[in-house]
Coordinates of C-alpha atoms in Angstrom, one line a residue:
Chain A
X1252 CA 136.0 114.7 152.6
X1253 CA 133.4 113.5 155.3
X1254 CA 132.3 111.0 157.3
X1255 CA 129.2 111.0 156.5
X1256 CA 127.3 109.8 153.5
X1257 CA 123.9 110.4 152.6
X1258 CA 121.9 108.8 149.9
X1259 CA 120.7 109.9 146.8
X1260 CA 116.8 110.3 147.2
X1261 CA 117.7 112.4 150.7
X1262 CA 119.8 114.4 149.0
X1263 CA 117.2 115.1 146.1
X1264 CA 114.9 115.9 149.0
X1265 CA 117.3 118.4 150.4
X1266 CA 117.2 120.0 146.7
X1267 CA 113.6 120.1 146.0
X1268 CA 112.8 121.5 149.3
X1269 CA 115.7 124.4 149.2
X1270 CA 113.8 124.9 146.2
X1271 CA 110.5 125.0 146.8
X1272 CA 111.3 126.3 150.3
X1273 CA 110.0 130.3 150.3
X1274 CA 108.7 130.3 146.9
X1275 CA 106.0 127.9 147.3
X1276 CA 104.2 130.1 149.7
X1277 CA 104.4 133.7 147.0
X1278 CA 104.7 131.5 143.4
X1279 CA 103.8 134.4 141.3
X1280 CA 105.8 136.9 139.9
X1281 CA 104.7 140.4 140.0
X1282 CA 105.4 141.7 137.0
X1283 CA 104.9 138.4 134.7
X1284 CA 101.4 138.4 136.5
X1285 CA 99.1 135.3 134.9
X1286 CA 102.0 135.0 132.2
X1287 CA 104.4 133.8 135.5
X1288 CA 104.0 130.0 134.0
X1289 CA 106.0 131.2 131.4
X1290 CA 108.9 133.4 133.1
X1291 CA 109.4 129.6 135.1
X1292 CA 109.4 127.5 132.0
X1293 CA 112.4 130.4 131.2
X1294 CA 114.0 130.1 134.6
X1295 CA 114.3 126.3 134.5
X1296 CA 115.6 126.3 131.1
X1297 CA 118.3 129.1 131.8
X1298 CA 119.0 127.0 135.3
X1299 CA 120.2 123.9 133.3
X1300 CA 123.6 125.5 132.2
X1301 CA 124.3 126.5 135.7
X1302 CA 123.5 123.1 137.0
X1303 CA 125.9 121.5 134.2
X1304 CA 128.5 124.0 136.0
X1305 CA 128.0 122.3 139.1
X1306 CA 128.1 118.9 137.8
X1307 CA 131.3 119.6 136.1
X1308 CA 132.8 121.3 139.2
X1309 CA 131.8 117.8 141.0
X1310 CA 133.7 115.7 138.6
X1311 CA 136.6 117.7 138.5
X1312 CA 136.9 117.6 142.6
X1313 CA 134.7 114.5 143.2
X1314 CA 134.3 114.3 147.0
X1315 CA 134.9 118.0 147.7
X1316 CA 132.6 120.1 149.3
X1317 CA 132.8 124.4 147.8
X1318 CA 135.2 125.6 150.1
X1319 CA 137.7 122.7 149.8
X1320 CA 137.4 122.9 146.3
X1321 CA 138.1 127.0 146.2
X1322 CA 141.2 126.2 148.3
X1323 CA 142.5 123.9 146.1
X1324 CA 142.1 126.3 143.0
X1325 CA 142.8 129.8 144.9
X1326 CA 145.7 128.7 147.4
X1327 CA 144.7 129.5 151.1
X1328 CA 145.1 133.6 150.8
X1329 CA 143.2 134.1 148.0
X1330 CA 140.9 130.8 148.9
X1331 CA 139.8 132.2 152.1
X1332 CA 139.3 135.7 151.3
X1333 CA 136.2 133.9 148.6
X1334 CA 135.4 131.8 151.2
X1335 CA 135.0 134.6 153.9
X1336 CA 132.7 136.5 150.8
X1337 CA 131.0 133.4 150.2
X1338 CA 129.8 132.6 154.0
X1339 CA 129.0 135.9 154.4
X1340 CA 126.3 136.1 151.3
X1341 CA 125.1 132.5 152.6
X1342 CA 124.4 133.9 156.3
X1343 CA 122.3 136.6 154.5
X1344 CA 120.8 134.1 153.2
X1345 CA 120.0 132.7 156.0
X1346 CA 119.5 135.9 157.5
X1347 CA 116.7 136.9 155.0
X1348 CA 115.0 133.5 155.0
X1349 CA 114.1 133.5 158.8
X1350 CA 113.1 137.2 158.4
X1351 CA 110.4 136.1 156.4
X1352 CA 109.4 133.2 157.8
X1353 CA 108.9 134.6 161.1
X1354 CA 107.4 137.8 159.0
X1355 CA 105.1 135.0 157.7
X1356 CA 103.9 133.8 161.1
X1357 CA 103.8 137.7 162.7
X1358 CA 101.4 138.7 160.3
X1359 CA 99.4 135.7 159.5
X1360 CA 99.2 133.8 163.3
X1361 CA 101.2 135.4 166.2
X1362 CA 100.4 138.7 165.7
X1363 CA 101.9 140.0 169.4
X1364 CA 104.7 138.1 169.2
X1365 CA 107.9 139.4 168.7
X1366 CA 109.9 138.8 165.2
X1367 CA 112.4 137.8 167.5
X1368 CA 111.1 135.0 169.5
X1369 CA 109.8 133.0 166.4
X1370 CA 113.4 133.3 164.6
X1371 CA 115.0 132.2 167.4
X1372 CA 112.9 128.9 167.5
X1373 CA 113.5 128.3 164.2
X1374 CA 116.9 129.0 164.4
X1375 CA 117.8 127.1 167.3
X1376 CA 116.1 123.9 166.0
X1377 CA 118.0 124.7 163.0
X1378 CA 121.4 124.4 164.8
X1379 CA 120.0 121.5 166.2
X1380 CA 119.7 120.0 162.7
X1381 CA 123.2 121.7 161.8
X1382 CA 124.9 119.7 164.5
X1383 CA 123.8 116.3 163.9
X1384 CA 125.3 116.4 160.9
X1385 CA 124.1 116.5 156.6
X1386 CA 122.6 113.0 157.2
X1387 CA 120.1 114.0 160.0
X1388 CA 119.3 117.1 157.7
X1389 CA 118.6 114.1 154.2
X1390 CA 116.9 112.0 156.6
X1391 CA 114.2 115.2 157.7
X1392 CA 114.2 116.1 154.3
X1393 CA 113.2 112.6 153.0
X1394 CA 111.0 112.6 155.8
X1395 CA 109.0 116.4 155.1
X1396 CA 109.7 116.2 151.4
X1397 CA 106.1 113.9 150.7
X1398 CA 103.9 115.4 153.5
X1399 CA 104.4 119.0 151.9
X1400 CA 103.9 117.8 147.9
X1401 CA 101.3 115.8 148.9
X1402 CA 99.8 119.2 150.4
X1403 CA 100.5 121.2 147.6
X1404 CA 99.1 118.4 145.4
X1405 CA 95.3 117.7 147.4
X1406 CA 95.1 121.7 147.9
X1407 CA 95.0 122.1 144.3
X1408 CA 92.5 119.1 143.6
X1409 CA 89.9 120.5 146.5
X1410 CA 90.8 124.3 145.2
X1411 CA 89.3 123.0 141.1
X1412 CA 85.7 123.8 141.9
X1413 CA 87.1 127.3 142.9
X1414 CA 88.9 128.4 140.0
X1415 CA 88.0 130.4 137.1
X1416 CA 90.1 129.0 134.5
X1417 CA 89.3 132.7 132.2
X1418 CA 92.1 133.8 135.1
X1419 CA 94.7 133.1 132.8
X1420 CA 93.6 135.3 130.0
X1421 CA 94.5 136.8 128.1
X1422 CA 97.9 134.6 127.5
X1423 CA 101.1 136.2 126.2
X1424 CA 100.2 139.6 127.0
X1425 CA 103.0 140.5 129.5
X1426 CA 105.5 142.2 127.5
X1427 CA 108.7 140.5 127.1
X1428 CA 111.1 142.6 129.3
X1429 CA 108.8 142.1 132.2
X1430 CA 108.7 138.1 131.3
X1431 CA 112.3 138.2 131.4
X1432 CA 112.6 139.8 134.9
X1433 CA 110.4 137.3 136.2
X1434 CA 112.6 134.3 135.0
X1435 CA 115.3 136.3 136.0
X1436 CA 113.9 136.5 139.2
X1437 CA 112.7 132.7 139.2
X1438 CA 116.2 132.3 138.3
X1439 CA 118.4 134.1 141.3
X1440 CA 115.8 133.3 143.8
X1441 CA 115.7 130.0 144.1
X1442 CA 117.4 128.1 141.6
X1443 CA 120.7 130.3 141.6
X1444 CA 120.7 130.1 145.5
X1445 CA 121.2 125.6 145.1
X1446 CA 124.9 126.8 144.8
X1447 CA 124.2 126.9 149.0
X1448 CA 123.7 123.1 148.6
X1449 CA 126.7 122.3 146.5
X1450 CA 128.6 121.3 150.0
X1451 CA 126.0 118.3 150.4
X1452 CA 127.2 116.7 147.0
X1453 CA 130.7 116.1 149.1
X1454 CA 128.2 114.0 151.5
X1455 CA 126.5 111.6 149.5
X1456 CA 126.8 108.3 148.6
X1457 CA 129.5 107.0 145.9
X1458 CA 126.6 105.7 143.5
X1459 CA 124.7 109.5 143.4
X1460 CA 124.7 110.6 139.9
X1461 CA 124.6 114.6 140.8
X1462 CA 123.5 115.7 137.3
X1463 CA 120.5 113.0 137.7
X1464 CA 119.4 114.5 141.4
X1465 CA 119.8 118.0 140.0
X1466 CA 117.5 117.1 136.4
X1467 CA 115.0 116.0 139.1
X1468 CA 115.1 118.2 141.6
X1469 CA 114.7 121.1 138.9
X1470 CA 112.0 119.0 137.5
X1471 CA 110.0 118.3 140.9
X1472 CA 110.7 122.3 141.7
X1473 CA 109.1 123.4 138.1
X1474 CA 105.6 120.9 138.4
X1475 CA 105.3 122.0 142.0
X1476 CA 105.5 125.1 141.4
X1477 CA 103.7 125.5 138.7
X1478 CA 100.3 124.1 140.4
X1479 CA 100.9 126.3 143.3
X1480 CA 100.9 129.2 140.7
X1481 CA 97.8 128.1 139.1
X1482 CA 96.2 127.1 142.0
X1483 CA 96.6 130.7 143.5
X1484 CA 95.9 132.5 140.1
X1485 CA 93.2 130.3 138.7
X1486 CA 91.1 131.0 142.8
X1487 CA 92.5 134.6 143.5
X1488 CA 92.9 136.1 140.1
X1489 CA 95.7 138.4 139.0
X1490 CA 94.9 141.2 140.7
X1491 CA 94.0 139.6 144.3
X1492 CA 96.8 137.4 144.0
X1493 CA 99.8 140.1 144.1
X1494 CA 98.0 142.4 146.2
X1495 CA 98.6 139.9 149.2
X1496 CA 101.9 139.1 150.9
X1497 CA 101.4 135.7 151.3
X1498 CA 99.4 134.1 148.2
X1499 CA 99.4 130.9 148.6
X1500 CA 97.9 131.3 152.2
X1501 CA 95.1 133.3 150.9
X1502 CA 94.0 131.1 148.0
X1503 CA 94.1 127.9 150.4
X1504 CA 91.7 130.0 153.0
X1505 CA 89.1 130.4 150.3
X1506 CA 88.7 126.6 149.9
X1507 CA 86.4 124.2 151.5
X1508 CA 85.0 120.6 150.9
X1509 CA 81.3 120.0 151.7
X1510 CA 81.5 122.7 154.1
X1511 CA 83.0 120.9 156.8
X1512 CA 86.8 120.6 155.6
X1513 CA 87.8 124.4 156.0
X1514 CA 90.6 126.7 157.0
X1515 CA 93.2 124.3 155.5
X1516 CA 95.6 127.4 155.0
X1517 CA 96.9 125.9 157.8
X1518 CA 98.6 122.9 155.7
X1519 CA 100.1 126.0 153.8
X1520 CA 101.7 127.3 156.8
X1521 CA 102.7 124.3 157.8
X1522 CA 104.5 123.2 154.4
X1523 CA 106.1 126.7 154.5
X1524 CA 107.5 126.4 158.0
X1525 CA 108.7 122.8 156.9
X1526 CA 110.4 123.9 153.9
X1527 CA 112.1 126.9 155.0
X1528 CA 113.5 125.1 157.7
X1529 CA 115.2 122.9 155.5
X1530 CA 116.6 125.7 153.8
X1531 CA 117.2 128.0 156.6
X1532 CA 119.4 124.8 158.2
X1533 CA 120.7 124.0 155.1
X1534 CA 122.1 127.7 155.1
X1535 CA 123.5 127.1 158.3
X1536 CA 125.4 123.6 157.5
X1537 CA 127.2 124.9 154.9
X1538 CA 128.2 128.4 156.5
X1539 CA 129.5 126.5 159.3
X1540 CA 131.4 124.3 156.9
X1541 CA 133.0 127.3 155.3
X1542 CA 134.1 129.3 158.8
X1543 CA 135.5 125.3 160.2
X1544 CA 137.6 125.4 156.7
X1545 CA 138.5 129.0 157.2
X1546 CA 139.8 128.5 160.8
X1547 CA 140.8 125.0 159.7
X1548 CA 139.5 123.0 162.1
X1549 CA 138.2 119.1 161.6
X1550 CA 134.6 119.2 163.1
X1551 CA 131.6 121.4 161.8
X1552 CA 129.1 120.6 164.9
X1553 CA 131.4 123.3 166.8
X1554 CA 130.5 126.2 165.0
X1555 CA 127.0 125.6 164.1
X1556 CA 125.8 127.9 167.2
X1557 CA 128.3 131.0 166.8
X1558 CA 127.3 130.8 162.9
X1559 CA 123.4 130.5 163.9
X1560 CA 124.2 133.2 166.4
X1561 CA 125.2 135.2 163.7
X1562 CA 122.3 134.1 161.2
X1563 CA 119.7 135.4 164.0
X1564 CA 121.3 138.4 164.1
X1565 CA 121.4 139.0 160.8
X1566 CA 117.6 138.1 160.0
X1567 CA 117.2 141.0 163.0
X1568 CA 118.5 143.4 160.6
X1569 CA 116.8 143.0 157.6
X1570 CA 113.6 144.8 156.7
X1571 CA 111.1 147.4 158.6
X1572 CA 108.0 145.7 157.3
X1573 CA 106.6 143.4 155.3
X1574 CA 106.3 146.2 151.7
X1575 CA 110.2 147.0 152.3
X1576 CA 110.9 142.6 151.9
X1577 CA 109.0 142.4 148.7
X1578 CA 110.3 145.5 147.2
X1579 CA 113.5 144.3 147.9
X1580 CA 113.6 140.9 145.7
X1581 CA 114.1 142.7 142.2
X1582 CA 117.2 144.5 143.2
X1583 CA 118.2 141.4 145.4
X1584 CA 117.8 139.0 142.2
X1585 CA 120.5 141.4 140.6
X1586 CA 123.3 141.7 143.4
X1587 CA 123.0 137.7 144.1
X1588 CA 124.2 137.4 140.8
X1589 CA 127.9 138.2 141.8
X1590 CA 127.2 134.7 144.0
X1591 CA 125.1 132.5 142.6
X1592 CA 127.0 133.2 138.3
X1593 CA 129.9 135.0 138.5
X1594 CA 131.5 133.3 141.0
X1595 CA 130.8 129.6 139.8
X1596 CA 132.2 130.8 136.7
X1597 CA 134.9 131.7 137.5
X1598 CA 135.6 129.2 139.9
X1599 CA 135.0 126.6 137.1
X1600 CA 136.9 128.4 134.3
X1601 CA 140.2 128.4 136.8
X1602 CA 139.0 124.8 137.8
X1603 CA 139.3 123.8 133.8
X1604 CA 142.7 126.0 133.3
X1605 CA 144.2 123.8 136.7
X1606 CA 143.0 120.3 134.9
X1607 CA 144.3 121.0 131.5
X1608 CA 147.7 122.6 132.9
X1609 CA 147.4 119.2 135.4
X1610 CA 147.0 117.2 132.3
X1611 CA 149.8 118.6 130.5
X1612 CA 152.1 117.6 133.2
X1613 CA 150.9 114.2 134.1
X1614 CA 151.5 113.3 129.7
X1615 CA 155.1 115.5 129.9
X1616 CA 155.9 112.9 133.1
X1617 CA 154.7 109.7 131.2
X1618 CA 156.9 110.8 128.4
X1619 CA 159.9 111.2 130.3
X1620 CA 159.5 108.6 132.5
X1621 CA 158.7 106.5 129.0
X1622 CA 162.1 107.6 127.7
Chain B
X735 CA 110.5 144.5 178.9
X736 CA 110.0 140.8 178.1
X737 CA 111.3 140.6 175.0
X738 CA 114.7 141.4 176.9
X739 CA 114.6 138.9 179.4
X740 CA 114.3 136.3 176.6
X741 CA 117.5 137.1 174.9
X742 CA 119.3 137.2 177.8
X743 CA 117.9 133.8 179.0
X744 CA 118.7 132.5 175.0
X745 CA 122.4 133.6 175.7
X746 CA 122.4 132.4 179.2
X747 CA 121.6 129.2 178.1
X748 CA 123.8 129.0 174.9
X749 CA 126.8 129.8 177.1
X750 CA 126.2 126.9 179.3
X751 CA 125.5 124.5 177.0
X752 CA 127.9 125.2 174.3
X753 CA 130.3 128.2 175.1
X754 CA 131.6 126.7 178.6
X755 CA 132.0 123.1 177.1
X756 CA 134.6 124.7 174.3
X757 CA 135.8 126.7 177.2
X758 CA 136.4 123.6 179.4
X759 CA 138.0 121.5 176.5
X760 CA 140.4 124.7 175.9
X761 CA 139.9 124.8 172.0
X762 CA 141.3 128.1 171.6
X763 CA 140.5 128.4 167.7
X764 CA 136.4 127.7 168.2
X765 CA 137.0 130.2 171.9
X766 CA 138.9 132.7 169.5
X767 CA 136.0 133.0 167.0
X768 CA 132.9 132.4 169.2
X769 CA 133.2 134.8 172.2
X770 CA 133.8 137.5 169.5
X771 CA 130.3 136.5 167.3
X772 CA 128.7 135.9 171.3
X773 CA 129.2 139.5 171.9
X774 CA 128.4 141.1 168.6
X775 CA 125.5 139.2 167.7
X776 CA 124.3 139.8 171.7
X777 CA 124.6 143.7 171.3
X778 CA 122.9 144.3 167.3
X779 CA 120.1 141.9 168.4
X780 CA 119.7 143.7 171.9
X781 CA 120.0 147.4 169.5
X782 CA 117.2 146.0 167.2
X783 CA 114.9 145.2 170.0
X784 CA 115.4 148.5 171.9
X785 CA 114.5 150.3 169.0
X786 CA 117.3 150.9 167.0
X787 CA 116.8 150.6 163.2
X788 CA 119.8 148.5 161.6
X789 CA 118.4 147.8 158.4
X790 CA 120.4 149.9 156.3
X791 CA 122.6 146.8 154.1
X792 CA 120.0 146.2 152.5
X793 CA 119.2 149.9 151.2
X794 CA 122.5 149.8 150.4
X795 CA 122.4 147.1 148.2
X796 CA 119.1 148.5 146.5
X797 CA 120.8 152.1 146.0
X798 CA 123.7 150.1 144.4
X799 CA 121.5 148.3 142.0
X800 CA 119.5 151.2 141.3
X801 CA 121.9 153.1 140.2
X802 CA 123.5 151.1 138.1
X803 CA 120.7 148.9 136.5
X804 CA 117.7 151.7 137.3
X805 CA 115.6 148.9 139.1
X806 CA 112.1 151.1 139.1
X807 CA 110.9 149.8 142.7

């Protein structure tokens, strides 16, 4: 257990923004096209027996972050083998994530400037963030969490005399398979990925009711969401819309007020950078987390640079271009499953099988002890 | 050229500021584990930005999932 306690709304700002975090800037899915409303809808819906998962995990060890809690159920050999798997997939994570946000300022702003230099700001301010601890990451989220719905929310509002609400005809028409693969997808990138965050829930405040923060992160994810997607499908259109890399970007540029409030894409950049940041540091916390319990040692801060080190690295290694990233999100959404299902559930069906047997002992104890 | 000269001065400045501290307060678990990830990370990110193409995990991965689940890209 920690020191340090955050409260409940920081930590539901930490959710919503590791959620909204890279898919607020893309929103549509590619194959569900103006039918993407309803591969979401499907993604949040399939997302609630996960998060009961979580929840139950939490109540079973309250107070323990992921990695104590798969010591406690694996034993240390076993434990940190999952563990090692499990920092490893969350520094690709990571990895990825800064890939595409500094992919995302290459192409769209700093054009000469070199992938690297960008993911090393980000990076390094992430460590920052790392090393002061969960609580100074809660208290930024807290802090970005209204600047970027309020963006989301006045981009849509100036963006209704833009749209073309016929966009969103005809409804239903996507065939079901490709529906699916877009909740799938909706699904494993990002709501599977909150597993990441689990590690805060050993952070927060006695009173947090985690099944409460998750119900409204989920909820705040799906309605912001949502308006993004409509927002970039009712100005660009189907077509327009997944022909660009960055969506949301280009349905923003297209807006103006009066013909003096223009080229607010820039609030879209800004709420991505803010946003992925979260996540990207978020990443970093809890990988750093994992390699202190691994090497078992008490304080996290000393690690946060080798594992952001490592993060950096790992974001250099990623993708050619741009075409290669968004090609890759399909067959991604499929081999995260191994993290972000299987391993929960199995982690959660040992957890049960430890508190029965646990159970069984503690009554077989009261009886003798009765006698 | 540049780009070089920037990792390098990255590095440079991580090792003062958080290498040589662990060094100085002799915490051989955190020394054991970082000057390892120092070097590693120091030589794929100085490969990637001289030219060399590391991106092959991830075509990996897609290959994987192809193959089994026949993922049409």
């Amino acid at each position: 257990m920690t020191n340090h306690k955050i409260t409940g709304k920081q930590l539901e700002s930490i959710f919503v923004l590791f959620l909204i975090g890279s898919t607020a800037i893309t929103a549509v899915d590619r194959d569900a096209k103006q039918d993407s409303w309803i591969s979401l809808l499907m993604s949040v819906i399939a997302a609630l027996p996960l998060i009961a998962l979580y929840v139950r995990l939490n109540k079973l060890y309250p107070g323990k972050n992921f990695f104590d809690i798969l010591f406690s159920i694996f034993g240390g050999v076993v434990g940190r083998i999952i563990a090692i798997i499990f920092i490893v997939y969350v520094i690709r994570v990571g990895g990825i994530l800064t890939w595409f946000f500094a992919q995302f300022v290459h192409v769209l702003g700093m054009v000469e400037t070199p992938l690297y230099l960008t993911s090393a700001f980000i990076i390094m301010t992430g460590i920052w963030a790392a090393k002061n601890g969960p609580e100074c990451i809660g208290r930024l989220s807290k802090f970005t969490l209204p600047i970027i719905l309020f963006s989301i929310g006045i981009t849509f509002i100036i963006a209704i005399k833009d749209m073309n609400f016929s966009y969103m005809k005809p409804v239903m028409e996507t065939d079901f398979k490709s529906l699916l693969s877009g909740a799938f997808a909706y699904l494993m990138i990002p709501l599977g990925e909150i597993i990441i965050c689990f590690s805060f829930l050993a952070c927060a405040d006695d009173k947090v009711n985690p099944s409460k923060i998750y119900l409204r992160s989920i909820l705040l994810f799906f309605i912001f969401i949502l308006v993004a997607l409509l927002r970039n499908i009712l100005v660009l259109g189907v077509p327009t819309t997944i022909m660009f890399y960055f969506p949301s970007y280009e349905a923003v540029s297209v807006i103006s007020l009066g013909g003096f409030f223009t080229r607010i894409e820039v609030l879209i950049g800004i709420n991505l950078l803010l946003a992925g940041f979260i996540k990207i540091t978020a990443c970093l916390y809890t990988a750093s987390l994992g390699i202190t319990k691994v090497i078992n040692i008490q304080d996290q801060k000393k690690v946060a640079v080798p594992t952001g080190l490592l993060i950096l690295a790992s974001s250099q290694t990623q993708f050619k271009n741009t075409v290669e990233g968004l090609m890759f999100v399909k067959p991604y959404s499929v081999f995260v499953t191994l993290f972000e299902i299987l391993l929960p559930l199995i982690v959660w069906a040992v957890a049960e099988f430890r508190a029965k047997i646990n159970s069984t002992q503690t009554q077989a104890t009261g009886l003798d002890s009765a006698e | 050229m540049d780009i070089i000269f920037v990792i390098v001065l990255l590095y440079v400045l991580l090792i003062l500021f958080d290498l040589i501290p662990s060094i100085r307060e002799k915490n051989k678990k955190v020394l054991l584990l970082s000057i390892p990830i120092y070097v590693f990370t120091f030589a794929i990110i100085m490969m990637e930005n001289l030219g060399a193409d590391l991106s092959y995990i991830n075509g990996f991965i897609v290959d994987i999932v192809n193959s089994m689940f026949h993922i049409t890209k």
